[in-house]
Coordinates of C-alpha atoms and ligand atoms in Angstrom, one line a residue:
M682 CA -11.1 3.5 3.4
A683 CA -14.4 5.4 2.8
V684 CA -14.9 7.1 6.1
K685 CA -18.3 8.5 4.9
E686 CA -20.1 5.3 5.8
K687 CA -18.3 4.9 9.2
T688 CA -19.5 5.7 12.6
V689 CA -17.3 6.7 15.5
V690 CA -18.8 6.8 19.0
I691 CA -16.9 9.2 21.2
G692 CA -17.3 8.7 24.9
V693 CA -16.6 11.8 27.0
T694 CA -16.0 11.4 30.7
G695 CA -15.5 13.9 33.6
S696 CA -12.1 15.5 33.2
I697 CA -10.9 19.0 32.9
S698 CA -9.7 18.0 29.4
A699 CA -13.3 17.2 28.3
Y700 CA -13.3 20.4 26.2
K701 CA -10.6 18.9 24.0
A702 CA -13.1 16.1 22.9
A703 CA -14.9 18.8 21.0
D704 CA -11.9 19.2 18.7
L705 CA -11.7 15.5 18.2
A706 CA -15.5 15.4 17.4
S707 CA -14.9 18.2 14.9
R708 CA -12.0 16.4 13.2
F709 CA -13.9 13.2 12.7
T710 CA -17.0 15.2 11.5
Q711 CA -15.0 17.2 9.0
V712 CA -13.5 14.1 7.3
G713 CA -17.0 12.6 6.9
F714 CA -17.5 10.3 9.8
R715 CA -20.9 10.0 11.4
V716 CA -20.0 11.1 15.0
E717 CA -22.2 10.0 17.9
V718 CA -21.2 11.4 21.3
I719 CA -22.0 9.8 24.6
M720 CA -21.3 12.0 27.7
T721 CA -21.3 10.7 31.3
E722 CA -23.1 12.7 34.0
E723 CA -19.7 14.0 35.2
A724 CA -18.6 15.1 31.7
V725 CA -21.7 17.3 31.5
Q726 CA -20.3 19.3 34.4
F727 CA -17.2 20.3 32.3
I728 CA -18.7 20.9 28.8
T729 CA -22.2 21.1 27.5
P730 CA -23.9 18.6 25.2
L731 CA -24.9 21.5 23.0
T732 CA -21.3 22.0 22.0
F733 CA -21.1 18.4 20.6
R734 CA -24.6 18.6 19.1
N735 CA -23.6 21.7 17.1
I736 CA -20.3 20.2 16.0
T737 CA -21.6 16.8 15.0
G738 CA -25.2 17.7 13.9
R739 CA -26.3 14.6 15.9
P740 CA -28.2 14.3 19.2
V741 CA -25.9 13.8 22.2
V742 CA -26.6 11.0 24.6
T743 CA -26.2 11.9 28.3
T744 CA -28.5 9.4 30.0
M745 CA -30.2 6.0 29.4
W746 CA -33.5 7.4 30.7
D747 CA -34.4 10.1 28.2
L748 CA -37.6 8.8 26.7
A749 CA -37.4 11.2 23.8
S750 CA -34.0 9.8 22.7
E751 CA -33.9 7.4 19.8
F752 CA -31.1 5.5 21.7
S753 CA -32.8 5.0 25.1
V754 CA -35.4 2.6 23.6
E755 CA -32.7 0.4 22.1
H756 CA -30.0 1.0 24.6
V757 CA -27.3 -0.9 22.7
A758 CA -28.1 0.8 19.4
L759 CA -24.9 2.8 19.5
A760 CA -22.9 -0.3 20.4
E761 CA -24.2 -1.9 17.2
A762 CA -23.8 1.2 15.0
A763 CA -20.2 1.9 16.0
D764 CA -17.4 1.0 13.7
I765 CA -15.1 2.3 16.4
V766 CA -15.5 3.6 20.0
L767 CA -13.1 6.3 21.3
I768 CA -13.2 7.3 24.9
A769 CA -11.4 10.7 25.3
P770 CA -10.8 11.8 27.9
A771 CA -11.1 8.5 30.0
T772 CA -11.0 8.9 33.8
A773 CA -9.6 6.3 36.1
N774 CA -13.2 5.6 37.1
I775 CA -14.4 4.8 33.6
I776 CA -11.4 2.5 33.0
A777 CA -12.1 0.7 36.3
K778 CA -15.7 0.3 35.4
I779 CA -15.0 -1.1 31.9
A780 CA -12.3 -3.4 33.3
S781 CA -14.9 -4.8 35.8
G782 CA -17.6 -5.2 33.2
I783 CA -19.9 -2.7 34.9
A784 CA -22.6 -1.3 32.6
D785 CA -24.5 1.3 34.7
D786 CA -24.7 4.2 32.2
M787 CA -25.0 4.6 28.4
L788 CA -21.2 4.7 27.9
T789 CA -20.3 1.6 29.8
C790 CA -23.4 -0.2 28.3
T791 CA -22.2 0.7 24.9
V792 CA -18.6 -0.5 25.5
L793 CA -19.8 -3.8 27.0
A794 CA -22.2 -4.5 24.2
T795 CA -20.1 -3.4 21.2
K796 CA -18.1 -5.6 18.9
A797 CA -16.2 -2.5 17.5
P798 CA -12.6 -1.8 18.6
V799 CA -12.3 0.5 21.5
V800 CA -9.6 3.2 21.9
I801 CA -9.1 4.7 25.4
A802 CA -7.3 8.0 25.9
P803 CA -6.7 8.3 29.7
A804 CA -6.6 11.7 31.5
M805 CA -6.2 11.8 35.3
N806 CA -4.0 12.8 38.2
D807 CA -0.5 11.3 37.9
N808 CA -0.8 9.3 41.2
M809 CA -4.2 7.9 40.0
W810 CA -2.5 6.8 36.7
A811 CA 0.5 5.3 38.5
N812 CA -1.7 3.5 41.1
E813 CA -1.4 -0.3 40.7
I814 CA -5.1 -0.6 40.6
T815 CA -5.3 1.6 37.5
Q816 CA -2.3 -0.1 35.9
E817 CA -3.9 -3.6 36.5
N818 CA -7.1 -2.4 34.9
V819 CA -5.2 -1.0 31.9
T820 CA -3.2 -4.3 31.5
R821 CA -6.4 -6.3 31.8
L822 CA -8.1 -4.2 29.1
K823 CA -5.1 -4.3 26.8
K824 CA -5.1 -8.1 27.1
R825 CA -8.7 -8.1 26.0
G826 CA -7.8 -6.1 22.9
F827 CA -8.6 -2.5 24.0
S828 CA -6.2 0.1 22.6
F829 CA -4.7 2.8 24.7
V830 CA -3.2 6.1 23.6
G831 CA -1.4 8.3 26.1
P832 CA -1.6 9.6 28.7
G833 CA 1.0 12.4 28.1
Y834 CA 3.4 14.1 30.4
G835 CA 2.8 17.8 31.3
R836 CA 0.9 20.2 33.5
L837 CA -2.0 18.5 35.3
A838 CA -5.2 20.0 36.8
S839 CA -3.5 19.9 40.2
G840 CA -0.9 22.4 38.8
K841 CA 2.0 20.0 39.1
M842 CA 3.8 18.3 36.2
G843 CA 3.3 14.6 35.7
L844 CA 2.1 11.7 33.5
G845 CA -1.6 11.8 33.3
R846 CA -2.6 14.5 30.7
L847 CA -4.8 13.7 27.8
T848 CA -2.2 13.1 25.1
D849 CA -1.8 15.1 21.9
L850 CA -5.0 15.2 19.9
D851 CA -3.1 14.4 16.6
E852 CA -2.0 11.2 18.2
I853 CA -5.4 10.3 19.5
Y854 CA -6.9 11.0 16.1
G855 CA -4.2 9.1 14.3
V856 CA -4.2 6.0 16.5
T857 CA -8.0 5.8 16.3
L858 CA -7.9 5.8 12.5
Q859 CA -5.1 3.2 12.7
V860 CA -7.1 0.9 14.9
L861 CA -10.1 1.2 12.7
G862 CA -8.0 0.6 9.6
K863 CA -6.5 -2.6 11.1
K864 CA -10.1 -3.9 11.6
K865 CA -11.7 -2.7 8.4
G866 CA -9.0 -1.5 6.0
D867 CA -8.3 -3.1 2.6
L868 CA -4.5 -3.0 3.4
A869 CA -4.9 -4.5 6.9
G870 CA -1.6 -6.2 7.9
K871 CA 0.3 -5.3 4.7
K872 CA 3.8 -4.0 5.4
I873 CA 4.4 -0.8 3.5
V874 CA 7.6 1.2 3.5
V875 CA 7.3 4.9 2.4
T876 CA 10.1 7.4 1.8
A877 CA 9.5 11.1 2.0
G878 CA 11.2 14.5 2.1
G879 CA 14.5 15.6 0.6
T880 CA 17.9 14.2 1.5
Q881 CA 20.8 16.4 2.6
E882 CA 24.3 15.9 1.4
A883 CA 27.0 17.5 3.6
V884 CA 29.4 20.0 2.1
D885 CA 31.0 20.7 5.5
P886 CA 29.7 20.4 9.1
V887 CA 27.6 23.6 8.5
R888 CA 26.4 23.4 5.0
C889 CA 24.5 20.9 2.9
L890 CA 23.0 20.4 -0.5
T891 CA 19.3 19.6 -0.5
N892 CA 16.1 20.2 -2.5
H893 CA 12.6 21.7 -2.1
S894 CA 10.8 18.6 -1.0
S895 CA 8.5 19.3 2.0
G896 CA 7.7 15.6 2.7
K897 CA 3.9 16.3 2.2
M898 CA 3.4 13.8 -0.6
G899 CA 5.2 10.9 1.2
Y900 CA 3.6 11.7 4.6
A901 CA 0.2 11.7 2.9
I902 CA 0.9 8.2 1.5
A903 CA 2.1 6.9 4.9
I904 CA -0.9 8.3 6.7
A905 CA -3.4 7.0 4.1
A906 CA -1.7 3.5 4.2
R907 CA -2.0 3.5 8.0
N908 CA -5.6 4.5 7.8
R909 CA -6.2 1.5 5.5
G910 CA -4.7 -0.9 8.0
A911 CA -1.1 -1.2 6.7
I912 CA 1.8 -1.5 9.0
V913 CA 3.8 1.5 7.9
T914 CA 7.4 2.5 8.1
L915 CA 8.1 6.1 7.1
I916 CA 11.7 6.9 6.2
S917 CA 12.0 10.6 6.1
G918 CA 14.6 13.2 5.3
P919 CA 14.5 16.3 7.4
T920 CA 11.0 18.1 7.1
A921 CA 8.9 20.5 9.2
L922 CA 6.0 18.0 9.4
P923 CA 4.9 16.4 12.7
K924 CA 5.6 12.7 13.0
P925 CA 2.4 10.8 12.2
A926 CA 1.0 8.7 15.0
G927 CA 0.8 4.9 14.6
I928 CA 3.6 4.8 12.1
K929 CA 7.2 3.5 12.6
F930 CA 9.3 6.6 11.9
V931 CA 12.9 6.5 10.7
D932 CA 14.6 9.8 10.2
V933 CA 17.6 10.0 7.9
K934 CA 19.7 12.8 6.3
S935 CA 21.7 11.6 3.3
A936 CA 20.9 9.3 0.3
E937 CA 23.4 6.8 1.9
D938 CA 21.4 6.9 5.2
M939 CA 18.2 6.4 3.3
L940 CA 19.6 3.5 1.3
K941 CA 20.5 1.7 4.6
A942 CA 17.1 2.4 6.2
V943 CA 15.2 1.2 3.1
Q944 CA 17.3 -2.0 2.9
E945 CA 16.5 -2.7 6.6
A946 CA 12.8 -1.8 6.4
T947 CA 12.1 -3.8 3.2
K948 CA 13.5 -7.1 4.6
K949 CA 9.9 -8.1 5.3
A950 CA 7.9 -5.5 3.2
D951 CA 5.0 -6.0 0.8
A952 CA 5.6 -2.7 -0.9
L953 CA 8.0 0.2 -1.1
I954 CA 6.8 3.6 -2.2
M955 CA 9.6 6.1 -2.9
A956 CA 8.2 9.6 -2.8
A957 CA 11.4 11.0 -1.4
A958 CA 13.4 13.4 -3.5
V959 CA 16.8 11.7 -3.1
A960 CA 19.9 13.6 -4.2
D961 CA 21.5 12.2 -7.3
F962 CA 24.9 13.7 -6.6
R963 CA 26.8 14.6 -3.4
P964 CA 30.1 16.4 -2.7
A965 CA 32.7 13.7 -3.1
K966 CA 34.9 14.9 -0.3
P967 CA 32.9 16.8 2.3
S968 CA 35.2 18.9 4.5
S969 CA 35.4 17.8 8.1
T970 CA 35.9 21.4 9.2
K971 CA 33.9 24.5 8.3
I972 CA 35.1 26.0 5.0
K973 CA 36.1 29.6 5.8
R974 CA 34.9 32.4 3.5
V975 CA 38.2 34.3 4.1
D976 CA 40.4 31.5 3.0
I977 CA 39.1 31.2 -0.6
K978 CA 38.0 33.4 -3.5
D979 CA 35.6 30.9 -5.0
L980 CA 34.7 27.3 -4.5
T981 CA 34.3 24.4 -6.8
L982 CA 32.6 21.3 -5.4
Y983 CA 33.6 18.0 -7.0
M984 CA 30.4 15.8 -7.0
E985 CA 29.9 12.1 -7.2
K986 CA 26.8 10.0 -7.8
T987 CA 24.8 8.8 -4.8
P988 CA 23.5 5.2 -4.7
D989 CA 20.3 4.6 -6.7
I990 CA 18.1 3.3 -3.9
L991 CA 15.4 1.9 -6.1
G992 CA 17.9 0.4 -8.4
Q993 CA 19.9 -1.2 -5.6
V994 CA 17.4 -2.5 -3.1
K995 CA 16.7 -6.2 -3.4
G996 CA 13.6 -8.2 -2.4
D997 CA 10.3 -9.5 -3.5
F998 CA 7.9 -6.6 -3.0
I999 CA 5.9 -4.1 -5.0
R1000 CA 8.1 -1.2 -6.1
V1001 CA 6.6 2.2 -6.7
G1002 CA 8.8 5.2 -7.7
F1003 CA 8.0 8.8 -8.3
A1004 CA 9.3 10.8 -11.2
A1005 CA 9.8 14.5 -10.6
E1006 CA 10.1 15.9 -14.1
S1007 CA 10.2 19.4 -15.6
D1008 CA 9.8 18.4 -19.3
D1009 CA 8.6 15.5 -21.4
V1010 CA 7.1 14.1 -18.1
V1011 CA 5.4 10.9 -19.3
N1012 CA 8.2 9.7 -21.6
N1013 CA 10.9 10.4 -19.0
A1014 CA 8.8 8.5 -16.4
V1015 CA 8.2 5.5 -18.8
D1016 CA 11.9 5.3 -19.2
K1017 CA 12.4 5.3 -15.4
V1018 CA 9.8 2.6 -14.7
K1019 CA 11.7 0.3 -17.1
R1020 CA 15.2 1.3 -16.1
K1021 CA 14.5 1.0 -12.3
G1022 CA 12.4 -2.2 -12.7
L1023 CA 9.3 -0.7 -11.0
D1024 CA 5.8 -2.0 -10.8
L1025 CA 4.5 1.6 -11.0
I1026 CA 5.8 5.1 -11.3
V1027 CA 4.0 8.3 -10.3
A1028 CA 5.0 11.1 -12.6
N1029 CA 4.5 14.8 -11.6
D1030 CA 5.5 17.9 -13.4
I1031 CA 7.2 19.9 -10.7
T1032 CA 7.1 23.1 -12.8
E1033 CA 3.3 23.2 -12.9
K1034 CA 1.4 25.5 -10.5
D1035 CA -0.1 23.7 -7.4
C1036 CA 1.9 20.5 -8.1
G1037 CA 5.1 18.9 -6.9
F1038 CA 7.2 20.5 -4.2
G1039 CA 5.7 22.0 -1.1
T1040 CA 2.1 22.2 -2.4
D1041 CA -1.0 20.6 -0.7
T1042 CA -2.2 19.3 -4.1
N1043 CA -0.6 17.3 -6.9
R1044 CA -1.5 16.3 -10.5
V1045 CA 0.1 13.0 -11.3
T1046 CA 0.1 10.3 -14.0
I1047 CA 0.5 6.7 -12.8
I1048 CA 2.3 4.5 -15.2
D1049 CA 2.6 0.7 -14.9
S1050 CA 5.5 -1.6 -15.9
K1051 CA 3.9 -2.0 -19.4
G1052 CA 3.8 1.7 -19.9
K1053 CA 0.0 2.0 -19.5
T1054 CA -0.9 5.5 -18.1
E1055 CA -3.6 6.7 -15.8
E1056 CA -3.8 10.5 -15.7
L1057 CA -5.3 12.0 -12.5
P1058 CA -6.8 15.5 -12.1
L1059 CA -5.4 18.0 -9.7
L1060 CA -6.2 16.5 -6.3
P1061 CA -5.2 17.0 -2.6
K1062 CA -2.1 15.0 -1.9
S1063 CA -4.2 12.9 0.5
E1064 CA -6.4 11.8 -2.4
V1065 CA -3.5 11.2 -4.7
A1066 CA -2.1 9.0 -1.9
D1067 CA -5.3 7.0 -1.9
R1068 CA -5.4 6.6 -5.6
I1069 CA -1.8 5.3 -5.6
L1070 CA -2.7 2.9 -2.7
D1071 CA -5.7 1.6 -4.7
R1072 CA -3.2 0.6 -7.4
V1073 CA -0.8 -0.9 -4.9
G1074 CA -3.7 -2.9 -3.3
T1075 CA -4.7 -4.3 -6.7
L1076 CA -1.1 -5.4 -7.4
L1077 CA -0.8 -7.0 -3.9
K1078 CA -4.0 -9.0 -4.5
K1079 CA -2.6 -10.4 -7.7
R1080 CA 0.5 -11.8 -5.9
Ligands
PMT630 O1 7.7 16.4 -0.7 P1 6.7 17.3 -1.4 O2 7.0 18.8 -1.2 O3 5.3 16.9 -1.1 O4 7.0 17.1 -3.0 C1 6.6 15.9 -3.6 C2 7.7 15.4 -4.6 C3 7.8 16.4 -5.8 C4 9.1 15.3 -3.9 C5 7.3 14.0 -5.1 O5 6.0 14.1 -5.6 C6 8.3 13.4 -6.1 O6 8.2 13.6 -7.3 N1 9.2 12.6 -5.5 C7 10.3 12.0 -6.3 C8 11.4 13.0 -6.5 C9 12.6 12.4 -7.2 O7 13.7 12.2 -6.7 O8 12.4 12.1 -8.5 P2 13.5 11.5 -9.5 O9 12.8 11.4 -10.8 O10 14.8 12.2 -9.4 O11 13.7 10.0 -9.0 C10 13.0 8.9 -9.5 C11 12.7 7.9 -8.3 O12 14.0 7.3 -7.9 C12 12.1 8.5 -7.1 O13 11.2 7.6 -6.6 C13 13.3 8.6 -6.2 O14 12.9 8.5 -4.8 C14 14.2 7.5 -6.6 N2 15.6 7.7 -6.4 C15 16.2 8.9 -6.8 C16 17.6 9.1 -6.6 C17 18.3 8.1 -6.0 N3 19.6 8.2 -5.7 N4 17.7 6.9 -5.5 C18 16.4 6.7 -5.8 O15 15.9 5.7 -5.4

């Protein structure tokens, strides 16, 4: 989805966590959104409009009665301009006002007048959050299609621990993109299963055989699919990456675990994209106890083949494989696309600089089932992900 033409309206209300909204405004600005910030009177007590103005490069709305503001003349202009509205942090007070249809300031006017989806990230005292009045308001808003993210558990302004903190910013950002994708994305409603990371095959309870996959390529595909509205299941081997928000996450270790998870997740899938680096071989008889160094001079492991997941998984969905090659990249990949019965294969030369394992960029060639190739330049993995999804989207439309 081209975020460059999209407008996010961020509503900031009076909470100690209002400063965190500056980080959110920055993230949306950096990826190309037009970011319009509306602050309530109370929010201005916690953080200055100047902060948001400098981050977004846009005037910040703090009142309906500023005659110099382009928005005070047409007080619902932001409601109409918004592709999505995010209220972060949202106090109990703003939630109650919205639930009651009150429109007595620029933020509540905008929310009442907008047809854009609204995401609310609550932040308040834990007793205020637990109060039945707040819970009834939240339930009412959810029924009307408002999305909520958080609150989180942790240290509150009162000093005690409880549920009421503005939740993790990655989650707020991810859920907002997901909600926008569901409304406007080209893959809205499509069920896409993505695998990522390397598998681990046990040698004994302590040791395993694995590979250098960081999961970055697969996670980038899962996140891009989510942002385009897909319902994503990410099946991941062990990685150091945070779990992306708004995505069903299944963690696995071995190729055998991954096969089971893929079989389950693809029962109703529209597409399977296998970016995981799955082990081809595993120790045939892993030891149930730790192999002791002192007991043996050297060690030979007898290896057996793991299941070929792409080869075994049945069903009527688009199949995309990756080919991690170190030589004769395209020919090897053409062979794999045919042998594994794939719709597409994404070939990458893992010996090239800035490509393949662990890097933030990749240079890939996409090959279809007829052997037709599309060579892409070196791109960030997020862009490679979008180019792969463009091709998946075209294939899905043809079905
Ligand atoms: O995770 P990163 O650090 O970002 O690195 C990205 C990557 C290099 C791992 C990724 O771009 C990539 O190339 N993934 C595929 C790695 C791989 O296993 O390639 P392969 O050529 O051995 O396998 C071909 C395809 O069959 C792959 O889609 C693989 O997931 C699948 N496979 C492999 C073995 C197996 N037992 N079952 C399978 O389904």
